Short mmCIF file of C-alpha atoms (C1' of nucleotides) in Angstrom, two decimals:
data_model
loop_
_atom_site.label_atom_id
_atom_site.label_comp_id
_atom_site.label_asym_id
_atom_site.label_seq_id
_atom_site.Cartn_x
_atom_site.Cartn_y
_atom_site.Cartn_z
CA MET Y 1 37.16 35.14 -29.23
CA ASN Y 2 39.23 34.81 -33.13
CA ASP Y 3 39.31 31.19 -33.49
CA ALA Y 4 39.15 29.53 -36.57
CA MET Y 5 35.66 28.47 -35.15
CA ASP Y 6 34.13 29.83 -32.09
CA LEU Y 7 31.89 28.53 -29.84
CA ARG Y 8 28.81 28.66 -31.73
CA ALA Y 9 29.81 27.68 -35.00
CA ARG Y 10 31.39 24.71 -32.81
CA ASN Y 11 28.22 23.22 -31.75
CA LYS Y 12 26.40 24.18 -34.50
CA GLN Y 13 28.42 21.44 -36.45
CA ALA Y 14 28.59 19.00 -33.26
CA THR Y 15 24.73 19.30 -33.85
CA ARG Y 16 24.48 18.87 -37.30
CA GLU Y 17 27.33 16.08 -37.11
CA ALA Y 18 25.92 14.51 -33.59
CA ILE Y 19 22.11 14.72 -36.55
CA SER Y 20 23.58 13.13 -39.44
CA HIS Y 21 24.76 10.70 -37.75
CA ALA Y 22 22.17 9.35 -35.07
CA ALA Y 23 20.17 9.49 -38.60
CA LEU Y 24 22.05 6.71 -40.30
CA ARG Y 25 23.02 5.11 -37.40
CA LEU Y 26 18.94 4.67 -37.17
CA ALA Y 27 18.65 3.63 -40.62
CA LEU Y 28 21.47 1.11 -40.50
CA GLU Y 29 19.59 -0.53 -37.60
CA GLN Y 30 16.22 -0.50 -39.86
CA GLY Y 31 17.82 -1.66 -43.07
CA PRO Y 32 17.32 -0.12 -46.76
CA HIS Y 33 13.83 -1.49 -46.47
CA GLY Y 34 12.64 -0.18 -43.13
CA LEU Y 35 13.38 2.97 -43.69
CA ALA Y 36 9.67 4.15 -43.80
CA LEU Y 37 10.36 3.15 -40.23
CA VAL Y 38 13.04 5.86 -39.06
CA ARG Y 39 10.95 8.54 -37.79
CA VAL Y 40 11.85 12.53 -37.84
CA HIS Y 41 11.15 12.27 -33.31
CA ASP Y 42 13.12 9.25 -33.09
CA ILE Y 43 16.64 10.80 -35.48
CA ALA Y 44 15.77 13.90 -32.82
CA THR Y 45 15.71 12.01 -29.49
CA ALA Y 46 18.86 10.11 -31.38
CA ALA Y 47 20.96 13.21 -31.34
CA GLY Y 48 19.10 15.01 -28.12
CA VAL Y 49 17.75 17.74 -30.27
CA SER Y 50 14.25 18.34 -30.84
CA PRO Y 51 12.08 17.26 -33.59
CA ARG Y 52 12.31 21.62 -34.29
CA THR Y 53 15.62 22.09 -34.35
CA TYR Y 54 16.82 18.48 -36.71
CA ASN Y 55 14.53 21.05 -39.25
CA ASN Y 56 16.40 23.35 -38.63
CA TYR Y 57 19.36 21.64 -39.93
CA PHE Y 58 17.93 19.03 -42.70
CA SER Y 59 14.94 19.26 -44.41
CA SER Y 60 14.27 15.66 -44.59
CA ARG Y 61 15.08 12.29 -43.17
CA GLU Y 62 17.19 11.44 -46.70
CA GLU Y 63 19.16 14.47 -46.41
CA ALA Y 64 20.16 13.85 -42.91
CA ILE Y 65 21.25 10.79 -43.47
CA CYS Y 66 23.16 11.57 -47.00
CA ALA Y 67 25.20 14.74 -44.98
CA PHE Y 68 28.65 12.79 -44.39
CA GLN Y 69 28.83 11.18 -47.29
CA ALA Y 70 27.67 15.16 -49.33
CA ASP Y 71 30.19 16.87 -46.47
CA GLN Y 72 33.09 14.38 -48.03
CA SER Y 73 32.37 15.60 -51.86
CA ARG Y 74 32.75 19.31 -51.08
CA ARG Y 75 36.01 18.46 -49.96
CA ALA Y 76 37.36 16.74 -53.65
CA GLY Y 77 37.91 20.64 -54.49
CA GLN Y 78 40.52 21.11 -52.00
CA ALA Y 79 41.87 17.60 -52.23
CA LEU Y 80 43.09 18.18 -55.68
CA ARG Y 81 44.24 21.75 -55.38
CA SER Y 82 46.17 20.41 -52.30
CA ARG Y 83 48.30 17.74 -54.96
CA PRO Y 84 51.81 19.76 -56.17
CA GLY Y 85 50.76 21.68 -59.16
CA ASP Y 86 53.29 20.49 -62.10
CA GLU Y 87 51.94 16.78 -61.45
CA PRO Y 88 49.67 15.58 -64.43
CA LEU Y 89 46.34 15.97 -64.02
CA ASP Y 90 44.96 12.45 -64.36
CA GLN Y 91 47.85 11.33 -61.50
CA ALA Y 92 46.87 14.91 -59.55
CA VAL Y 93 42.95 14.00 -59.64
CA VAL Y 94 43.91 9.54 -58.71
CA ALA Y 95 45.95 10.79 -56.20
CA ALA Y 96 43.56 13.46 -54.31
CA MET Y 97 40.33 11.31 -54.63
CA VAL Y 98 41.71 7.89 -53.38
CA GLU Y 99 42.93 9.96 -50.21
CA LEU Y 100 39.86 11.69 -50.05
CA TYR Y 101 37.86 8.71 -49.86
CA THR Y 102 40.06 5.99 -48.55
CA ASP Y 103 41.13 7.91 -45.59
CA PRO Y 104 40.22 5.85 -43.48
CA GLU Y 105 38.21 2.96 -46.25
CA PRO Y 106 34.83 3.61 -46.03
CA ASP Y 107 32.07 2.35 -43.80
CA LYS Y 108 30.87 -0.68 -46.21
CA ALA Y 109 27.36 -0.75 -44.34
CA GLY Y 110 26.87 2.97 -44.54
CA LEU Y 111 27.78 2.82 -48.55
CA ARG Y 112 25.47 0.16 -49.00
CA MET Y 113 22.74 2.10 -47.23
CA ILE Y 114 23.45 5.13 -49.23
CA MET Y 115 23.95 3.75 -52.71
CA SER Y 116 21.38 0.97 -52.96
CA THR Y 117 18.10 2.57 -50.88
CA PRO Y 118 15.47 3.58 -53.56
CA GLU Y 119 14.54 6.12 -51.58
CA LEU Y 120 17.97 7.46 -50.94
CA GLU Y 121 18.67 7.74 -54.33
CA GLY Y 122 17.70 11.43 -54.81
CA GLU Y 123 20.29 12.66 -51.90
CA ALA Y 124 22.68 10.08 -52.90
CA LEU Y 125 23.33 10.73 -56.85
CA LYS Y 126 23.18 15.33 -54.53
CA ALA Y 127 25.89 14.19 -52.21
CA PHE Y 128 28.21 12.80 -55.10
CA SER Y 129 27.58 15.50 -57.48
CA MET Y 130 28.29 18.13 -54.50
CA ALA Y 131 31.47 17.48 -55.39
CA GLU Y 132 31.49 18.81 -58.92
CA GLY Y 133 31.84 22.78 -58.81
CA PRO Y 134 34.49 22.94 -56.53
CA LEU Y 135 36.84 19.62 -58.87
CA ALA Y 136 35.62 21.72 -62.01
CA GLU Y 137 37.18 24.93 -60.85
CA ALA Y 138 40.06 23.30 -59.30
CA ILE Y 139 40.47 21.36 -62.79
CA ALA Y 140 40.15 25.26 -64.59
CA ALA Y 141 42.77 26.44 -62.51
CA ARG Y 142 45.56 23.46 -63.27
CA THR Y 143 44.73 23.36 -66.62
CA GLY Y 144 44.87 27.09 -66.98
CA THR Y 145 41.21 26.56 -68.19
CA ASP Y 146 38.64 29.18 -68.34
CA PRO Y 147 35.13 27.32 -66.82
CA ARG Y 148 32.86 29.85 -68.57
CA ARG Y 149 35.00 29.03 -72.04
CA ASP Y 150 35.61 25.82 -72.21
CA LEU Y 151 33.75 22.29 -70.75
CA PHE Y 152 36.20 20.42 -70.29
CA PRO Y 153 36.64 21.26 -66.70
CA ALA Y 154 33.11 21.07 -65.72
CA VAL Y 155 32.79 17.66 -67.80
CA THR Y 156 36.01 16.45 -66.53
CA ALA Y 157 34.83 16.54 -62.63
CA ALA Y 158 31.22 15.59 -63.70
CA ALA Y 159 33.29 12.11 -64.74
CA ILE Y 160 34.89 11.69 -61.90
CA ALA Y 161 32.64 11.77 -59.97
CA GLY Y 162 30.65 9.48 -62.02
CA ALA Y 163 33.45 7.10 -61.68
CA ILE Y 164 33.59 7.36 -58.01
CA ARG Y 165 30.00 6.23 -57.99
CA VAL Y 166 30.56 3.33 -60.01
CA ALA Y 167 33.73 2.44 -58.15
CA GLY Y 168 31.06 2.64 -55.28
CA ARG Y 169 28.94 -0.17 -57.15
CA ALA Y 170 31.52 -1.99 -57.37
CA TRP Y 171 33.24 -2.66 -54.21
CA LEU Y 172 30.24 -3.10 -52.86
CA GLU Y 173 29.65 -5.93 -55.21
CA PRO Y 174 28.95 -9.37 -53.37
CA GLY Y 175 32.01 -11.21 -53.70
CA ASN Y 176 34.46 -8.37 -54.06
CA THR Y 177 38.13 -8.94 -52.29
CA GLU Y 178 39.79 -5.46 -53.07
CA SER Y 179 40.43 -2.76 -51.26
CA PHE Y 180 37.53 0.90 -52.35
CA ALA Y 181 41.44 2.29 -53.45
CA THR Y 182 41.61 -0.23 -56.35
CA VAL Y 183 38.78 -0.37 -57.40
CA LEU Y 184 39.04 3.48 -57.56
CA ARG Y 185 41.99 3.98 -58.96
CA ARG Y 186 40.84 0.86 -61.71
CA ALA Y 187 37.22 3.49 -62.55
CA LEU Y 188 39.11 6.72 -62.74
CA SER Y 189 41.81 4.99 -65.36
CA CYS Y 190 38.76 4.77 -67.84
CA VAL Y 191 38.01 9.12 -67.63
CA VAL Y 192 40.64 11.34 -66.42
CA PRO Y 193 43.63 12.42 -69.59
CA ALA Y 194 46.44 13.32 -68.77
CA ALA Y 195 45.72 17.34 -70.26
CA PRO Y 196 42.49 19.16 -72.03
CA PRO Y 197 42.27 18.38 -75.51
CA GLU Y 198 43.63 21.13 -77.31
CA GLY Y 199 41.41 23.09 -79.10
CA MET Z 1 -6.30 -8.06 -78.90
CA ASN Z 2 -2.24 -8.41 -79.73
CA ASP Z 3 -1.21 -5.20 -80.17
CA ALA Z 4 2.24 -3.64 -78.73
CA MET Z 5 0.05 -2.40 -76.79
CA ASP Z 6 -3.62 -3.24 -75.81
CA LEU Z 7 -5.87 -0.26 -74.33
CA ARG Z 8 -5.39 -1.07 -70.85
CA ALA Z 9 -1.56 0.11 -71.53
CA ARG Z 10 -2.20 2.99 -73.56
CA ASN Z 11 -4.74 4.68 -71.50
CA LYS Z 12 -1.87 4.08 -68.84
CA GLN Z 13 0.41 5.86 -70.79
CA ALA Z 14 -1.75 8.55 -71.38
CA THR Z 15 -3.09 9.45 -67.77
CA ARG Z 16 0.60 9.19 -66.92
CA GLU Z 17 1.99 11.70 -69.43
CA ALA Z 18 -1.27 13.59 -69.35
CA ILE Z 19 0.07 14.10 -65.24
CA SER Z 20 3.40 14.68 -66.03
CA HIS Z 21 2.53 17.08 -68.49
CA ALA Z 22 0.50 18.87 -66.09
CA ALA Z 23 2.55 19.19 -63.43
CA LEU Z 24 5.46 20.36 -65.57
CA ARG Z 25 3.49 23.00 -67.11
CA LEU Z 26 1.69 24.51 -63.75
CA ALA Z 27 5.68 24.50 -62.11
CA LEU Z 28 6.44 26.37 -65.12
CA GLU Z 29 3.41 29.01 -64.58
CA GLN Z 30 4.87 29.51 -61.10
CA GLY Z 31 8.37 29.73 -62.17
CA PRO Z 32 11.51 28.05 -60.44
CA HIS Z 33 10.86 29.80 -56.89
CA GLY Z 34 6.84 29.43 -57.09
CA LEU Z 35 7.07 25.39 -56.64
CA ALA Z 36 6.10 24.74 -53.18
CA LEU Z 37 2.51 26.87 -54.45
CA VAL Z 38 1.87 23.62 -57.09
CA ARG Z 39 -0.14 22.48 -55.34
CA VAL Z 40 -1.06 18.10 -55.85
CA HIS Z 41 -4.88 18.96 -56.15
CA ASP Z 42 -4.23 21.67 -58.87
CA ILE Z 43 -1.59 19.19 -60.53
CA ALA Z 44 -4.12 15.90 -61.06
CA THR Z 45 -7.55 18.69 -62.01
CA ALA Z 46 -5.45 20.21 -64.66
CA ALA Z 47 -4.74 16.36 -65.61
CA GLY Z 48 -8.45 15.26 -64.82
CA VAL Z 49 -7.73 13.20 -62.88
CA SER Z 50 -8.36 12.47 -58.91
CA PRO Z 51 -5.41 13.12 -56.59
CA ARG Z 52 -5.63 9.65 -55.59
CA THR Z 53 -4.98 8.87 -59.06
CA TYR Z 54 -2.10 11.64 -59.18
CA ASN Z 55 0.62 9.27 -56.77
CA ASN Z 56 -0.64 5.81 -57.37
CA TYR Z 57 1.97 7.38 -60.54
CA PHE Z 58 4.01 9.40 -58.98
CA SER Z 59 5.30 10.34 -55.12
CA SER Z 60 6.07 13.24 -55.49
CA ARG Z 61 5.44 16.16 -57.79
CA GLU Z 62 9.27 17.08 -58.22
CA GLU Z 63 9.27 12.95 -59.83
CA ALA Z 64 6.03 14.17 -61.69
CA ILE Z 65 7.04 17.17 -63.40
CA CYS Z 66 11.17 15.55 -64.40
CA ALA Z 67 8.80 12.68 -65.45
CA PHE Z 68 9.65 13.62 -69.23
CA GLN Z 69 13.27 13.73 -68.81
CA ALA Z 70 13.43 10.88 -66.95
CA ASP Z 71 11.40 8.65 -69.66
CA GLN Z 72 14.13 10.09 -72.36
CA SER Z 73 17.44 9.03 -70.88
CA ARG Z 74 15.58 5.50 -70.51
CA ARG Z 75 15.77 5.28 -74.26
CA ALA Z 76 19.89 6.01 -74.20
CA GLY Z 77 20.81 2.76 -74.25
CA GLN Z 78 18.30 1.57 -77.79
CA ALA Z 79 19.74 4.93 -78.86
CA LEU Z 80 23.19 3.95 -78.93
CA ARG Z 81 21.83 0.24 -80.49
CA SER Z 82 20.15 1.85 -82.92
CA ARG Z 83 24.06 2.81 -84.53
CA PRO Z 84 25.93 0.62 -87.04
CA GLY Z 85 28.20 -1.93 -84.96
CA ASP Z 86 31.21 -0.89 -86.65
CA GLU Z 87 31.09 2.49 -85.54
CA PRO Z 88 33.69 3.85 -83.46
CA LEU Z 89 32.43 3.94 -79.89
CA ASP Z 90 32.84 7.70 -80.11
CA GLN Z 91 30.72 8.41 -83.64
CA ALA Z 92 27.99 6.70 -82.66
CA VAL Z 93 27.89 7.56 -79.28
CA VAL Z 94 28.03 11.15 -79.77
CA ALA Z 95 25.35 10.67 -82.95
CA ALA Z 96 22.96 8.68 -80.95
CA MET Z 97 22.55 11.11 -78.31
CA VAL Z 98 22.55 14.23 -80.22
CA GLU Z 99 19.73 12.61 -82.23
CA LEU Z 100 17.90 11.53 -78.44
CA TYR Z 101 18.64 14.69 -76.97
CA THR Z 102 18.21 16.67 -80.24
CA ASP Z 103 15.09 15.51 -81.69
CA PRO Z 104 13.22 17.86 -81.35
CA GLU Z 105 15.46 20.51 -79.87
CA PRO Z 106 14.36 20.76 -76.92
CA ASP Z 107 12.19 22.99 -74.51
CA LYS Z 108 14.56 25.59 -72.99
CA ALA Z 109 12.08 26.71 -70.28
CA GLY Z 110 11.71 23.50 -69.11
CA LEU Z 111 15.01 21.97 -69.07
CA ARG Z 112 15.58 25.42 -66.86
CA MET Z 113 12.55 24.70 -64.75
CA ILE Z 114 14.06 20.73 -63.78
CA MET Z 115 17.61 21.84 -64.11
CA SER Z 116 17.65 25.11 -61.98
CA THR Z 117 15.18 24.77 -59.48
CA PRO Z 118 17.08 23.95 -56.08
CA GLU Z 119 13.89 21.67 -54.88
CA LEU Z 120 13.92 19.47 -58.29
CA GLU Z 121 17.77 19.00 -58.24
CA GLY Z 122 17.73 15.51 -56.67
CA GLU Z 123 15.04 14.02 -58.82
CA ALA Z 124 16.98 15.83 -61.97
CA LEU Z 125 19.96 14.00 -60.90
CA LYS Z 126 17.75 10.60 -60.84
CA ALA Z 127 16.11 11.24 -64.38
CA PHE Z 128 19.89 11.87 -66.17
CA SER Z 129 21.13 9.48 -64.17
CA MET Z 130 18.35 6.74 -65.77
CA ALA Z 131 20.49 6.35 -69.23
CA GLU Z 132 23.09 4.89 -67.12
CA GLY Z 133 22.04 0.89 -66.98
CA PRO Z 134 20.94 0.78 -70.28
CA LEU Z 135 23.53 3.29 -71.36
CA ALA Z 136 26.11 1.13 -69.98
CA GLU Z 137 24.86 -2.29 -70.90
CA ALA Z 138 24.80 -0.96 -74.47
CA ILE Z 139 28.44 -0.31 -74.41
CA ALA Z 140 29.20 -3.26 -72.90
CA ALA Z 141 27.76 -4.75 -76.18
CA ARG Z 142 29.59 -2.94 -78.67
CA THR Z 143 33.12 -3.90 -77.11
CA GLY Z 144 32.26 -6.85 -76.03
CA THR Z 145 33.86 -6.11 -72.23
CA ASP Z 146 31.61 -7.57 -70.29
CA PRO Z 147 29.82 -5.83 -67.58
CA ARG Z 148 30.74 -7.50 -63.80
CA ARG Z 149 34.26 -7.65 -64.53
CA ASP Z 150 35.29 -4.51 -66.21
CA LEU Z 151 34.47 -0.91 -64.93
CA PHE Z 152 34.77 0.41 -68.70
CA PRO Z 153 31.02 0.31 -69.52
CA ALA Z 154 29.38 1.76 -66.63
CA VAL Z 155 31.81 4.47 -65.77
CA THR Z 156 31.57 5.37 -69.18
CA ALA Z 157 28.14 5.19 -68.93
CA ALA Z 158 27.75 7.99 -65.99
CA ALA Z 159 30.91 10.01 -67.73
CA ILE Z 160 28.19 9.90 -70.95
CA ALA Z 161 25.20 11.07 -68.39
CA GLY Z 162 27.53 13.70 -66.55
CA ALA Z 163 28.34 15.06 -70.11
CA ILE Z 164 24.84 15.72 -71.18
CA ARG Z 165 23.69 17.17 -68.00
CA VAL Z 166 27.22 19.59 -68.27
CA ALA Z 167 25.79 20.67 -72.39
CA GLY Z 168 22.42 20.82 -70.44
CA ARG Z 169 23.61 23.67 -68.04
CA ALA Z 170 26.31 25.24 -71.03
CA TRP Z 171 23.23 25.93 -73.43
CA LEU Z 172 20.86 27.67 -70.95
CA GLU Z 173 23.80 29.80 -70.35
CA PRO Z 174 22.17 33.09 -70.89
CA GLY Z 175 24.14 34.69 -73.67
CA ASN Z 176 24.82 31.31 -75.44
CA THR Z 177 23.45 31.42 -79.04
CA GLU Z 178 24.48 27.32 -79.54
CA SER Z 179 22.18 24.89 -80.68
CA PHE Z 180 22.46 22.08 -78.60
CA ALA Z 181 23.63 19.81 -81.31
CA THR Z 182 26.77 21.80 -81.10
CA VAL Z 183 27.00 22.15 -77.00
CA LEU Z 184 26.11 18.71 -76.54
CA ARG Z 185 29.23 17.27 -79.39
CA ARG Z 186 31.66 20.04 -77.41
CA ALA Z 187 31.09 18.55 -74.17
CA LEU Z 188 30.95 14.61 -75.61
CA SER Z 189 34.24 14.84 -77.02
CA CYS Z 190 35.52 15.39 -73.87
CA VAL Z 191 34.90 12.08 -72.18
CA VAL Z 192 34.54 9.33 -74.53
CA PRO Z 193 37.27 7.30 -76.34
CA ALA Z 194 36.92 5.57 -79.50
CA ALA Z 195 38.30 2.30 -77.53
CA PRO Z 196 38.49 1.28 -74.15
CA PRO Z 197 41.92 1.24 -72.75
CA GLU Z 198 43.75 -2.55 -73.83
CA GLY Z 199 43.78 -4.60 -70.06
"C1'" DC S 1 27.60 43.42 -16.83
"C1'" DC S 2 24.80 44.21 -20.52
"C1'" DA S 3 22.70 44.81 -24.66
"C1'" DC S 4 22.22 42.13 -29.10
"C1'" DA S 5 22.70 38.27 -31.76
"C1'" DA S 6 22.44 33.46 -32.94
"C1'" DC S 7 20.27 28.82 -31.33
"C1'" DT S 8 17.12 25.92 -29.53
"C1'" DT S 9 12.75 24.61 -28.72
"C1'" DG S 10 7.05 24.09 -28.69
"C1'" DC S 11 3.24 24.42 -30.46
"C1'" DG S 12 -0.10 24.95 -34.70
"C1'" DT S 13 -1.49 24.42 -39.41
"C1'" DG S 14 -2.26 23.20 -44.43
"C1'" DA S 15 -0.25 19.80 -47.21
"C1'" DC S 16 0.96 15.16 -48.19
"C1'" DG S 17 2.03 9.58 -48.49
"C1'" DC S 18 -0.68 5.67 -48.49
"C1'" DG S 19 -2.91 1.30 -47.00
"C1'" DC S 20 -7.51 0.10 -47.36
"C1'" DA S 21 -12.45 -0.76 -49.39
"C1'" DC S 22 -15.06 0.25 -53.69
"C1'" DT S 23 -16.74 1.29 -58.48
"C1'" DA S 24 -15.99 1.40 -63.00
"C1'" DT S 25 -14.01 -0.34 -67.15
"C1'" DG S 26 -10.68 -3.64 -69.96
"C1'" DT S 27 -10.02 -7.95 -71.33
"C1'" DG S 28 -9.82 -13.34 -72.71
"C1'" DC S 29 -12.55 -17.59 -72.17
"C1'" DG S 30 -16.76 -20.68 -72.43
"C1'" DC I 1 -22.79 -13.41 -76.58
"C1'" DG I 2 -22.16 -13.04 -71.52
"C1'" DC I 3 -20.01 -14.02 -67.35
"C1'" DA I 4 -16.07 -14.38 -64.21
"C1'" DC I 5 -11.35 -12.33 -64.16
"C1'" DA I 6 -7.95 -8.55 -63.59
"C1'" DT I 7 -6.36 -4.09 -63.71
"C1'" DA I 8 -7.45 1.19 -62.93
"C1'" DG I 9 -9.54 5.14 -60.82
"C1'" DT I 10 -11.67 6.53 -57.21
"C1'" DG I 11 -13.44 8.65 -51.98
"C1'" DC I 12 -12.12 8.18 -46.70
"C1'" DG I 13 -9.13 8.52 -43.14
"C1'" DC I 14 -4.82 8.30 -40.69
"C1'" DG I 15 -0.08 8.98 -39.36
"C1'" DT I 16 3.83 11.88 -40.40
"C1'" DC I 17 6.27 15.98 -42.09
"C1'" DA I 18 8.37 20.96 -43.10
"C1'" DC I 19 7.78 25.18 -41.85
"C1'" DG I 20 6.29 29.67 -39.44
"C1'" DC I 21 5.99 32.38 -35.58
"C1'" DA I 22 6.79 33.72 -30.85
"C1'" DA I 23 8.71 32.69 -26.83
"C1'" DG I 24 13.00 31.24 -23.66
"C1'" DT I 25 18.19 29.86 -23.68
"C1'" DT I 26 22.71 30.62 -24.30
"C1'" DG I 27 27.90 32.78 -26.65
"C1'" DT I 28 29.03 37.29 -28.27
"C1'" DG I 29 31.68 41.46 -27.64
"C1'" DG I 30 31.54 46.29 -25.88
#
DNA sequence: CCACAACTTGCGTGACGCGCACTATGTGCG
DNA sequence: CGCACATAGTGCGCGTCACGCAAGTTGTGG
């Protein structure tokens, strides 16, 4: 079989998603204050696998819960590359990130769980920061800068990831009525220049 | 006793530092690949306290190892506030961060341990991101913007924290000969504007 | 159809986080 | 000065977890 993904790989990804989905669902049931009550055994059972299999995929509850967010961040580089090459950097970044993070509009409860549960803070930061590497490469390619000589790509990528995080926090703020796309645009406009500084 | 810190508080901070210092030292002895060999019992013994006391202060090895970095980040807000109020934002940020993070020049081995050990990634990100809250407040105060209405302070704070992280990575790069202050200045110059966008 | 590789599972082990109860050491007041 | 109170340090025990190992099970390719 020469599929893009053979049966093995598809099953693997399916169980991975089943586990991470189950983990997030159970965490949501207990709320942000009862995370300790979500036992590994429960996650595994809910996902239809053994506890031992669960941590063939994840080495902590936190990792499983945040896996979806992490997977999404990993696509940031590709999202930016899919923008037309002659588009200015700032517009390309905004368009790419808005498309990536608002298609569909994110699940408010899930995002709130991830972003405002203290025990998940480390994993949440890891999840968002997974975008930085690929993003930096994409920015370097687009602006023709050498990531090893110039700090601009990596710094900008980190700034973008940070802006996305802050936008998430603001969007979750009680009383906020704007769409995530709107908030995200405002946040990104604070940090992304149209071109790297000459030098 | 009306000291700024009474005996109790000073003892407490002393044991806290003893534990975190011992944790980092033992981690360095084992190198980035033997972190699992650093047992809680060893850290506690090296710090002269019982294992139970150790996790009255920290709830994981990772947290103890990164505590120094976290404490430093917490001072970022105060560092920015100590700059003259009429200084432009970008200059004030660069001056404050350079002073905070290069007095004295950071310990390369310790920073490398924290930043390039996979198991510490989450805690390291947490440590650096602790600067964001205080920094955002300081930026808001300096620029006269309302952190609840305007995303600029929080986004800029996140961008600064990200730039510091990237500067650290670049400084640790083998073959780098520059001082951390130099790298840090270059990194920060990519993201901090002299003033918030009007709007 | 068969041999090989990859995934899943059960079991056992060592370490860890933390609640609880007790002791010891500062602290403030009469 | 001494006595009551608050707070830090400690020992013990329990439940949970991560992970190595050695089967068993299920795709894959010849």
